[in-house]
Coordinates of C-alpha atoms and ligand atoms in Angstrom, one line a residue:
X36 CA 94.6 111.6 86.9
X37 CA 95.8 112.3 90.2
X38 CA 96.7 108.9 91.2
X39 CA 98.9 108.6 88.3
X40 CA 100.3 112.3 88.6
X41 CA 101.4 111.8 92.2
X42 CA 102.9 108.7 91.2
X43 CA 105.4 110.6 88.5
X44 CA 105.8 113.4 90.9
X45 CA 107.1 110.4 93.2
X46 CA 110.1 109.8 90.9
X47 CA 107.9 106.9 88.6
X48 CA 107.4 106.5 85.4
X49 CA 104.2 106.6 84.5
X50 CA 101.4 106.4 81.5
X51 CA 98.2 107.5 82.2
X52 CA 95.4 105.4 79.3
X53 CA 92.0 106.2 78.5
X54 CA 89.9 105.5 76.1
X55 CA 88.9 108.9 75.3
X56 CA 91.0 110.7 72.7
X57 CA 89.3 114.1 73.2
X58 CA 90.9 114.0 76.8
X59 CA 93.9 112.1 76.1
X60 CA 94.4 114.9 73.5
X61 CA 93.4 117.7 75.4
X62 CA 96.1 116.5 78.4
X63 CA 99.1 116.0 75.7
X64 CA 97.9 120.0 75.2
X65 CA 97.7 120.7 78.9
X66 CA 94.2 120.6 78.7
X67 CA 93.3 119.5 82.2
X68 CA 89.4 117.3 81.8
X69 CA 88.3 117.9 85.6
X70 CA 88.6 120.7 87.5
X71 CA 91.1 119.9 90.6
X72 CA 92.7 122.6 92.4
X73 CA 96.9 121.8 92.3
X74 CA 96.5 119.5 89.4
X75 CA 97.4 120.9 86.5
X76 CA 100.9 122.3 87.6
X77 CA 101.9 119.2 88.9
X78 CA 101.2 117.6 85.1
X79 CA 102.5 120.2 83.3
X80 CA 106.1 119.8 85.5
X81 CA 105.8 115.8 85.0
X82 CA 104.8 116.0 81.8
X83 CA 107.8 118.1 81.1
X84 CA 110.4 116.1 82.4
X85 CA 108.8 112.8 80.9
X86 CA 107.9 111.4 83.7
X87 CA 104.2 111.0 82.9
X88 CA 102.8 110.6 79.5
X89 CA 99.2 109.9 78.3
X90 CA 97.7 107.5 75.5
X91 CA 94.8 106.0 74.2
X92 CA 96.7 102.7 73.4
X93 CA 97.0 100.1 76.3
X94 CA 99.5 98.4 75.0
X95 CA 101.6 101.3 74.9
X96 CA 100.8 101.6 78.4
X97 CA 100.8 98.3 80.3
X98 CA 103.7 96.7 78.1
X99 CA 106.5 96.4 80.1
X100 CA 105.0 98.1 83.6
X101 CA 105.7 96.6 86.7
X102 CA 102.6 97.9 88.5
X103 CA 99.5 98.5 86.6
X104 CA 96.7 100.4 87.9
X105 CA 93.0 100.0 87.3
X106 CA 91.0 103.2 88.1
X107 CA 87.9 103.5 86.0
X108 CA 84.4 104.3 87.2
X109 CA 82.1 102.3 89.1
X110 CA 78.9 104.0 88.6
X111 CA 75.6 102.7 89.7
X112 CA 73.5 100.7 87.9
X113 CA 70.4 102.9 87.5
X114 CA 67.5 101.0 89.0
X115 CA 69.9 98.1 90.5
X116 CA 72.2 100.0 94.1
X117 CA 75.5 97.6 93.1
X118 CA 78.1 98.8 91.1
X119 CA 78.8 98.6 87.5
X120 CA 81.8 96.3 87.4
X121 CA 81.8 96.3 83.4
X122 CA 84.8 98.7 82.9
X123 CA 86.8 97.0 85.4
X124 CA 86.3 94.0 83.8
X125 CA 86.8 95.1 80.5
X126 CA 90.0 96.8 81.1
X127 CA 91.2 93.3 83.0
X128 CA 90.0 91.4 80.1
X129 CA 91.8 93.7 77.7
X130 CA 95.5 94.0 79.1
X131 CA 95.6 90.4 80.4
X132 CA 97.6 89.5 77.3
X133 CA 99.3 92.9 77.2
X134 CA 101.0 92.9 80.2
X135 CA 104.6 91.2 81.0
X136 CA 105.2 88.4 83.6
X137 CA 105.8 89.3 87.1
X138 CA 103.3 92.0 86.6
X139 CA 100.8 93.9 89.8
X140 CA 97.6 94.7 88.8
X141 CA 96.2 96.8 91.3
X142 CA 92.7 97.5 91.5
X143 CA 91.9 101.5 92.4
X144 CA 88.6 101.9 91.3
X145 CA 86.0 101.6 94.2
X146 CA 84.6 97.6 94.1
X147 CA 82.6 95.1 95.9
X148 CA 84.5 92.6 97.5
X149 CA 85.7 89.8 96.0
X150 CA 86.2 91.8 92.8
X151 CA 89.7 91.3 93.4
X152 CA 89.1 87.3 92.8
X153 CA 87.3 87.8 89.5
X154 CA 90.0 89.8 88.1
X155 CA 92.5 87.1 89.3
X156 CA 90.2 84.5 87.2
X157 CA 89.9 86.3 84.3
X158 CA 93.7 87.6 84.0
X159 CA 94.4 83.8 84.9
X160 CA 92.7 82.5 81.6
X161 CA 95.5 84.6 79.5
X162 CA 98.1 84.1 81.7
X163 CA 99.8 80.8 83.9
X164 CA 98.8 81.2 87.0
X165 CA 102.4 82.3 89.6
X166 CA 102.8 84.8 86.8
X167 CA 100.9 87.9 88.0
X168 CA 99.3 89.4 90.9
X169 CA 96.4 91.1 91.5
X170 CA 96.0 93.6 94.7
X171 CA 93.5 96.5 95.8
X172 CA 95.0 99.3 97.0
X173 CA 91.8 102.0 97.8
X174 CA 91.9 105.3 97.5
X175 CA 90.8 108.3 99.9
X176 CA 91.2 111.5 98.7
X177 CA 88.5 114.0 98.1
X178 CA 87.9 115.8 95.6
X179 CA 89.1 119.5 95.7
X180 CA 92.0 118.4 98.1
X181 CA 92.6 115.4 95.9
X182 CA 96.1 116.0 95.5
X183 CA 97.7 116.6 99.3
X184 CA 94.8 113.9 100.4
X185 CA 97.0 111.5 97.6
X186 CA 100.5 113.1 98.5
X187 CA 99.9 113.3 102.4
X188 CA 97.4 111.0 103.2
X189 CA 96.2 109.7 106.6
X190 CA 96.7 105.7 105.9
X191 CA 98.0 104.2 102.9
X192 CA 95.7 100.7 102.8
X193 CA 97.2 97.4 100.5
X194 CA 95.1 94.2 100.1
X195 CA 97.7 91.4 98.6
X196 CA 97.1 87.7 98.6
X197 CA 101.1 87.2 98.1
X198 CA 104.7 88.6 98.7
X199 CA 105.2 90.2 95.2
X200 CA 102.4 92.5 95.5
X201 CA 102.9 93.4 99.1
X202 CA 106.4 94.3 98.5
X203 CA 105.8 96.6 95.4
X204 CA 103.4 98.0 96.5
X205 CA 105.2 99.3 99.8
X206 CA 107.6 99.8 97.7
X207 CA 105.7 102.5 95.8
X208 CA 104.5 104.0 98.7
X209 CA 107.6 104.1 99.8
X210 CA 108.3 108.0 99.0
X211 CA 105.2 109.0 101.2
X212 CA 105.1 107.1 103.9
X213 CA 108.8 106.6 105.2
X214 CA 108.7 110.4 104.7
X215 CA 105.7 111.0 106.9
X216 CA 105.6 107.7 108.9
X217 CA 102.3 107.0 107.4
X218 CA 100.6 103.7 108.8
X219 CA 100.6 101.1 106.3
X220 CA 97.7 98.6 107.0
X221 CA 98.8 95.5 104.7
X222 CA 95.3 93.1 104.2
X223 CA 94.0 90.2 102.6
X224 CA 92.1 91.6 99.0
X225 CA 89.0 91.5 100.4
X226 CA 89.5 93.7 103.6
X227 CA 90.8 96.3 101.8
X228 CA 88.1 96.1 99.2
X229 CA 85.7 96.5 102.2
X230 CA 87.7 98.9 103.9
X231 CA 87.2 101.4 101.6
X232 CA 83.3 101.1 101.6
X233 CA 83.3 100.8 105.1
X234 CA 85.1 104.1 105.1
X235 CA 82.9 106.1 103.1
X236 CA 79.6 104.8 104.7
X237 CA 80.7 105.6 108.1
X238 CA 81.2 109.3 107.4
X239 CA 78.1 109.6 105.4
X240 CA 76.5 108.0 108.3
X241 CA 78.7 110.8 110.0
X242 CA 77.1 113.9 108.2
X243 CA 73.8 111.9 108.2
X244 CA 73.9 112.3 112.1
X245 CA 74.6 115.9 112.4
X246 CA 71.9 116.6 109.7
X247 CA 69.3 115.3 111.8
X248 CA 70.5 116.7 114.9
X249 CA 70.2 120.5 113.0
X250 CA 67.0 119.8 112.2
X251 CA 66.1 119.0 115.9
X252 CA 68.0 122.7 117.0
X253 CA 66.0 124.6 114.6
X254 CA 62.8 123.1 116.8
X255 CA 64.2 124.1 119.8
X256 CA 66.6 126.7 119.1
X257 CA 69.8 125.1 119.7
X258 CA 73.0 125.9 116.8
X259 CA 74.2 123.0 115.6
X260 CA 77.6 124.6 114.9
X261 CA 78.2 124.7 118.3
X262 CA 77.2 122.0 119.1
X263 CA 79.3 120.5 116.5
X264 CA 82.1 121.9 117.9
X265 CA 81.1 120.7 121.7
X266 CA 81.1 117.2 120.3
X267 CA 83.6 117.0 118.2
X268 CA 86.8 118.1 120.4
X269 CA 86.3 115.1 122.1
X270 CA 88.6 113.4 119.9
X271 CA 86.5 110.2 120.2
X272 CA 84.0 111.7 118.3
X273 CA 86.4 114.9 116.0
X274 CA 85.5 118.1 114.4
X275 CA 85.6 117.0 110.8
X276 CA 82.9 115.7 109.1
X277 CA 80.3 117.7 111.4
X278 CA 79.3 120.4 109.0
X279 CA 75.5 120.0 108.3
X280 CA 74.0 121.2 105.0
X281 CA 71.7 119.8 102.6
X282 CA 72.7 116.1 102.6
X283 CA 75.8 114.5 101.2
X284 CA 76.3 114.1 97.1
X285 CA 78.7 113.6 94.8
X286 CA 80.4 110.7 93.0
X287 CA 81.3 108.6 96.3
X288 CA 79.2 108.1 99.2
X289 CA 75.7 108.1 97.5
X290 CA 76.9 105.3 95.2
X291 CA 79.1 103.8 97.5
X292 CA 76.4 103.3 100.2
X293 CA 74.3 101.8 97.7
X294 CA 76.6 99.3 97.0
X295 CA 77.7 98.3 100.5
X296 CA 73.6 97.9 100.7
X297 CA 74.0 95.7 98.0
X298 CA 77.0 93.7 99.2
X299 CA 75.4 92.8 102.3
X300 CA 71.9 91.8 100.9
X301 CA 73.9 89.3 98.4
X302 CA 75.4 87.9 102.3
X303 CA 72.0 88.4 104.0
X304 CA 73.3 90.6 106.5
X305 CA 71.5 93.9 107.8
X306 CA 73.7 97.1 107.6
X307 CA 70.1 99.0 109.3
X308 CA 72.9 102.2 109.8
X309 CA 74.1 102.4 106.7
X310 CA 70.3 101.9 105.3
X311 CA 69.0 104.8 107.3
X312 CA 71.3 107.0 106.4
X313 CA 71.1 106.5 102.5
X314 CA 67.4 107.0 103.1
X315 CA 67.8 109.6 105.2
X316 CA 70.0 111.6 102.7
X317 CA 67.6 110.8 100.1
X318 CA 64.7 113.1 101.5
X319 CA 66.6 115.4 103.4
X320 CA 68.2 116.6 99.5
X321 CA 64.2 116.1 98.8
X322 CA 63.1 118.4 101.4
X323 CA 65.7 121.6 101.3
X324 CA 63.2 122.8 98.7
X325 CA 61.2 123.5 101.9
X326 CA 63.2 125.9 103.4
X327 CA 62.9 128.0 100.5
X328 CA 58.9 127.9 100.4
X329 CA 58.7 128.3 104.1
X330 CA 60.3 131.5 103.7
X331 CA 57.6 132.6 101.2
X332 CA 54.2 131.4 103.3
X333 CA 54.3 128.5 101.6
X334 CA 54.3 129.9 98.1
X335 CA 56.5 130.7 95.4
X336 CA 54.6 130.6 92.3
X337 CA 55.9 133.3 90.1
X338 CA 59.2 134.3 92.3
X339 CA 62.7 134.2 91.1
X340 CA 65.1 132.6 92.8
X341 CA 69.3 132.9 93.1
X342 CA 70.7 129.8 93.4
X343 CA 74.1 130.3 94.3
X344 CA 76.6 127.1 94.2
X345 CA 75.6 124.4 92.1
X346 CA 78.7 121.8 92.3
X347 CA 77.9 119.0 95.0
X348 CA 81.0 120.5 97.3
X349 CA 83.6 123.4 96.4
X350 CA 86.6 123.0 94.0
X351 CA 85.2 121.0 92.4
X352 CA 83.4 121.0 89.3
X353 CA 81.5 117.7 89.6
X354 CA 77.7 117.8 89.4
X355 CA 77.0 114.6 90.5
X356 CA 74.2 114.2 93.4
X357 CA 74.3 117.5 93.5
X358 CA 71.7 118.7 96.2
X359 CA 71.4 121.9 94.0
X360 CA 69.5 119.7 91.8
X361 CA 66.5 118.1 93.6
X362 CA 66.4 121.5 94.8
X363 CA 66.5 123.4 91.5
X364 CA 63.4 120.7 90.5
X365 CA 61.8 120.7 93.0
X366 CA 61.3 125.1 93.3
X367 CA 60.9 124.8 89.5
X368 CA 57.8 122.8 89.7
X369 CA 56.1 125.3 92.5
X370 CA 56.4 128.1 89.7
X371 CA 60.1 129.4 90.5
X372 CA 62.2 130.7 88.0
X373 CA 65.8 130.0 88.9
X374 CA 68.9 131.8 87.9
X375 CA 72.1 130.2 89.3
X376 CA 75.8 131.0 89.8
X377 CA 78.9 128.8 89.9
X378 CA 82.6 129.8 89.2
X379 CA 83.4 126.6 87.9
X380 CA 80.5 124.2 87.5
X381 CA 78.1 125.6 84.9
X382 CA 78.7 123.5 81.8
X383 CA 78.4 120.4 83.9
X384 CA 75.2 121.8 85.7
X385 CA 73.6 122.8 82.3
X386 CA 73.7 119.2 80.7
X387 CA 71.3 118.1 84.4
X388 CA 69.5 121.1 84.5
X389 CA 67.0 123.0 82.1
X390 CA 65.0 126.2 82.5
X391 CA 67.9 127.6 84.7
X392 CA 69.7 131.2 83.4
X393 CA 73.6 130.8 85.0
X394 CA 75.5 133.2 85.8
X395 CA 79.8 133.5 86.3
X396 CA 79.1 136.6 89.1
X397 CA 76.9 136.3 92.1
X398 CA 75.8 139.6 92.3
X399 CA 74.4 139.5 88.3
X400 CA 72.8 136.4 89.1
X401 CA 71.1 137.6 92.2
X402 CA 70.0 140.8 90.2
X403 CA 66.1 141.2 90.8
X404 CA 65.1 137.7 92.5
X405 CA 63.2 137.2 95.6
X406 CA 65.1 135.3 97.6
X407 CA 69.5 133.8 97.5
X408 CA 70.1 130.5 98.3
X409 CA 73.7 129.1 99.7
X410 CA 73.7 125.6 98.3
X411 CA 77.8 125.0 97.6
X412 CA 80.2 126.6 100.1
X413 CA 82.9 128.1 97.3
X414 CA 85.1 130.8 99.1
X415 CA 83.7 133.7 96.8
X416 CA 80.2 132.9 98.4
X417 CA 81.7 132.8 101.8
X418 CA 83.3 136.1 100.8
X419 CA 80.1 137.7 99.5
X420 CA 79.3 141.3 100.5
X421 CA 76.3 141.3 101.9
X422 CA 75.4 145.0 101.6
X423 CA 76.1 144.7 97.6
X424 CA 74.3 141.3 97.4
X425 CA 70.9 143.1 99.2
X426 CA 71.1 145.9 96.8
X427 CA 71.1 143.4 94.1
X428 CA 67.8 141.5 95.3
X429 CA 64.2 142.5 95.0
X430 CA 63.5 141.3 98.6
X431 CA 65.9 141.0 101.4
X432 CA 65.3 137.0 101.9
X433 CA 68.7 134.8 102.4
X434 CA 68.4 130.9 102.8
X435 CA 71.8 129.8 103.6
X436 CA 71.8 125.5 103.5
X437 CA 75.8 125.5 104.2
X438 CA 76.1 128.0 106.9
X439 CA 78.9 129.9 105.7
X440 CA 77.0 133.2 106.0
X441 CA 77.7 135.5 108.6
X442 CA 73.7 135.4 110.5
X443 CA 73.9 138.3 112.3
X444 CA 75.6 140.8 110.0
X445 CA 73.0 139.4 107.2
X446 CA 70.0 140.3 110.1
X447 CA 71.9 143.7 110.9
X448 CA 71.1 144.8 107.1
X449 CA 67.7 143.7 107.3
X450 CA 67.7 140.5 105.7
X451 CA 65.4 137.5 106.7
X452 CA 67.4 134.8 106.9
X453 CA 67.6 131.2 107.4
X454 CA 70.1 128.3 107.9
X455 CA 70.7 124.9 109.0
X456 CA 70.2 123.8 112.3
X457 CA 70.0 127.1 113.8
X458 CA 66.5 128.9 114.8
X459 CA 64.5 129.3 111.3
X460 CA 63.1 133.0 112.4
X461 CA 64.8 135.1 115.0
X462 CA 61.6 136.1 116.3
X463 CA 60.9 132.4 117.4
X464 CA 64.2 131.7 119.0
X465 CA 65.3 131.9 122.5
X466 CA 68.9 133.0 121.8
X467 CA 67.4 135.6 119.8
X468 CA 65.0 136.8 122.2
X469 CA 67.7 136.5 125.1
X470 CA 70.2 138.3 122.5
X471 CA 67.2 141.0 121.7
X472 CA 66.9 141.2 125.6
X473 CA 70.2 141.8 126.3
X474 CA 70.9 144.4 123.3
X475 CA 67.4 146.6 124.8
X476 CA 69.6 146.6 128.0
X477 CA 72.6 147.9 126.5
X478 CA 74.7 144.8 126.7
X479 CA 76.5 143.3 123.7
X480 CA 75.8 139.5 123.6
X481 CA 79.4 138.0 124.2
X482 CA 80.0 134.6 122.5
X483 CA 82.4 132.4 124.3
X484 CA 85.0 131.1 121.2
X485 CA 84.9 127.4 121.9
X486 CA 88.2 127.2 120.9
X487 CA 89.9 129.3 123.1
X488 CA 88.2 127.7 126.2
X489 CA 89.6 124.1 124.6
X490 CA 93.2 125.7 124.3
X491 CA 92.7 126.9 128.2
X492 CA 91.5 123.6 129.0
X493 CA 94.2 122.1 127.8
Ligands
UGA772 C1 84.6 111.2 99.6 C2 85.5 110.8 100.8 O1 85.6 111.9 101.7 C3 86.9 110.4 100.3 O2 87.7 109.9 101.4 C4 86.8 109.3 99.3 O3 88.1 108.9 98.8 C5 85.9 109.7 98.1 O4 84.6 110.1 98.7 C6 85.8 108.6 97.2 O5 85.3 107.5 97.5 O6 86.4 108.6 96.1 P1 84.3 113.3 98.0 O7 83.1 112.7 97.6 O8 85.3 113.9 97.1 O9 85.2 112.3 99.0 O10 83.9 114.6 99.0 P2 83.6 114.8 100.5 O11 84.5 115.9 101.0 O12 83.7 113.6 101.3 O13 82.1 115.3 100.5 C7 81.0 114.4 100.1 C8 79.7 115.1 100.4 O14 79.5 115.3 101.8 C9 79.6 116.5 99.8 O15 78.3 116.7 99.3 C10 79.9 117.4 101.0 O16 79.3 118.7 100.8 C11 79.2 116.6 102.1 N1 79.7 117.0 103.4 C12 81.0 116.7 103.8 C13 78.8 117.5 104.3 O17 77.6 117.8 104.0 N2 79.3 117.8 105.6 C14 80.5 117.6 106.0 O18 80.9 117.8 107.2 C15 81.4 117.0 105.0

């Protein structure tokens, strides 16, 4: 959707296919089927000037294309860690005879290497060889900035194996990155194909190490958003990427470190890194449950509990690997009963989750529980009054996994509060006890703003 909406806002001509008439329906009706900040007006304005139509038919869509794009799903294969290449297959297989000579098919979806080479076989048993081309050309937007990661992106990356593809391809491109002076990094296939796992395993391996590092400063009572911060402006190391929270989900970097797992078993070569961090992600989403309990003595039986955020990051309306999930399970089976509130991800999260009353308002669904739990940082939970949302609870108890509450007003109003990598109790921290010391003495506690010391520095 985006891919092929950028491209029409680019000046193309472009045909989005899918197989799905419900969706292919619903867009001819401005009907968007994800949730993507930015999206919908940009279709509405291509779709408008004709720049980008939608079908079920392939033909209708690959017949007389230059550049066709492949960019269905690579999910998992429960029980297996590679990718399911059977879509990409099947769409290869199916437009090899559809398409005309001189054609680029271009592989977007997410795939192992050497993917590109079996499409090349297959589209070569329809067609003389010399006749086609087939490139990889990865993609790294994000979803809920999926659009100016797509429009402005950082690196546009091209795997070709000969002159035709290179050329439309950069050719394509050509509106964003002349404009921007984007770096083009022009590959063999199966770089690029392992560029973009490479990629995404490095920055889950990224959140994977500050995850751990926040549970060390809630031992001994460091804050890992500072200390975030007083790694990350060395620009060796950067800022982004640093925000702990309750391990990494979603549709990418689970699956894709899986799959990377996979590819370099099939070589017999140990990516240990990579393995840690999948594993480590894997309990840490296990063990936020904790935080919750911990709060209680250990016990929850009978409490209610306000989950609030449910989507595996904001803007978004994707629920898959979710950390509200294992979560949701796991305080479900110590006796909670769990009322939850999304702005935009609750018919998603009700086909994965069951016993769970949602809510559309934060304050109704924190009405009468024991304790709130930040799980997704959406601006309207950043945003929350805290006053109203205490009033709302039965006791004052706030677990915040993202870190996007304000700690010290929520303590001002009496809550008991927890976060993520910061001191679990104030009573057991030494910044709290120096910052208790310090108020009893009629001092306010000044906090340095790192950032205005790097702007000095500099
Ligand atoms: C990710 C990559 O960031 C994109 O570059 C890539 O194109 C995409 O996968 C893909 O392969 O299609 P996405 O899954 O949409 O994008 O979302 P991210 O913003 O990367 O977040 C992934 C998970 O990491 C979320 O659960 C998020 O909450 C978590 N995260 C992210 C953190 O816990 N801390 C952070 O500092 C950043």
């Amino acid at each position: 959707m985006v891919s092929g909406t950028c491209f029409a806002e680019w000046g193309n001509n472009v045909v989005c296919m899918d197989k799905n008439a419900q969706k292919i329906d619903g867009l001819r009706k401005g009907r968007m089927p994800i949730y993507e900040p930015g999206l919908d007006e940009l279709v509405e304005h291509n779709y408008a000037a004709g720049r980008l139509n939608f079908t079920c038919n392939l033909a209708e869509a690959v017949t007389g294309a230059t550049v066709v794009f492949i960019a269905v799903g690579t999910p998992t294969r429960p029980g297996q860690g590679d990718a399911d290449l059977s879509f990409v297959y099947m769409a290869a297989r199916e437009l090899a005879s559809l398409i005309a000579d001189d054609t680029v098919v271009v592989v977007k979806s997410t795939v192992p290497v050497g993917t590109g080479d079996v499409l090349q076989t297959i589209i070569g048993s329809a067609r003389k060889a010399g006749t086609f081309s087939v490139a990889s050309n990865p993609e790294f937007l994000r979803e809920g900035v999926a659009v100016s990661d797509f429009l402005a992106p950082d690196r546009v990356v091209i795997g070709v194996e000969d002159e035709r593809a290179n050329r439309r391809l950069i050719e394509l491109y050509d509106s964003t990155t002349a404009l921007r002076n984007t770096p083009v990094i022009v590959t063999g296939r199966r770089t690029a194909e392992l560029i973009k796992y490479a990629a995404n395993a490095f920055l889950a391996t990224k959140i994977t190490f500050i995850n751990e590092l926040a549970d060390l400063c809630e031992e001994v009572g460091s804050d890992v958003k500072e200390l975030a911060l007083g790694i990350g402006l060395d620009r060796r190391i950067g800022t982004s990427f640093l925000m702990a929270g309750p391990g990494y989900g979603g549709s990418c970097f689970p699956k894709d470190t899986l799959a990377l797992l996979r590819t370099a078993q099939d070589y017999g070569v140990t990516l240990g890194i990579v393995e840690e961090t999948a594993a480590a992600n894997d309990a840490r989403k296990q063990r936020m449950a904790q935080k919750v309990v911990e709060a209680f003595d250990g016990d929850i039986d009978g409490l209610t509990i306000a989950v609030l955020g449910l989507t595996f990051k904001a803007d978004t309306d994707d629920m898959r690997d979710a950390p509200s999930v294992p979560l949701i399970k796991a305080l479900q089976r110590l006796g909670g009963h769990i009322r939850a509130y999304d702005p935009v991800g609750i018919e998603n999260a009700a086909m994965v989750l069951d016993g769970v009353d949602f809510f559309e308002d934060p304050y109704e669904c924190a009405w009468n529980a024991d304790a709130a739990v930040v799980v997704t940082e959406w601006e309207t939970i950043k945003k929350i009054d805290l006053a109203q949302l205490k009033q709302h609870l039965r006791q004052p108890v706030l677990i915040d996994l993202r870190n996007i509450l304000d700690t010290e007003a929520a303590e001002e109003l009496g809550f008991r509060i927890s976060a993520v990598g910061r001191p679990a109790s104030p009573d057991s921290s030494l910044q709290e006890i120096g910052k208790r010391r310090d108020r009893q003495r009629g001092f306010k506690t000044e906090r340095v703003d790192p950032f205005s010391i790097a702007i000095r520095e500099k």
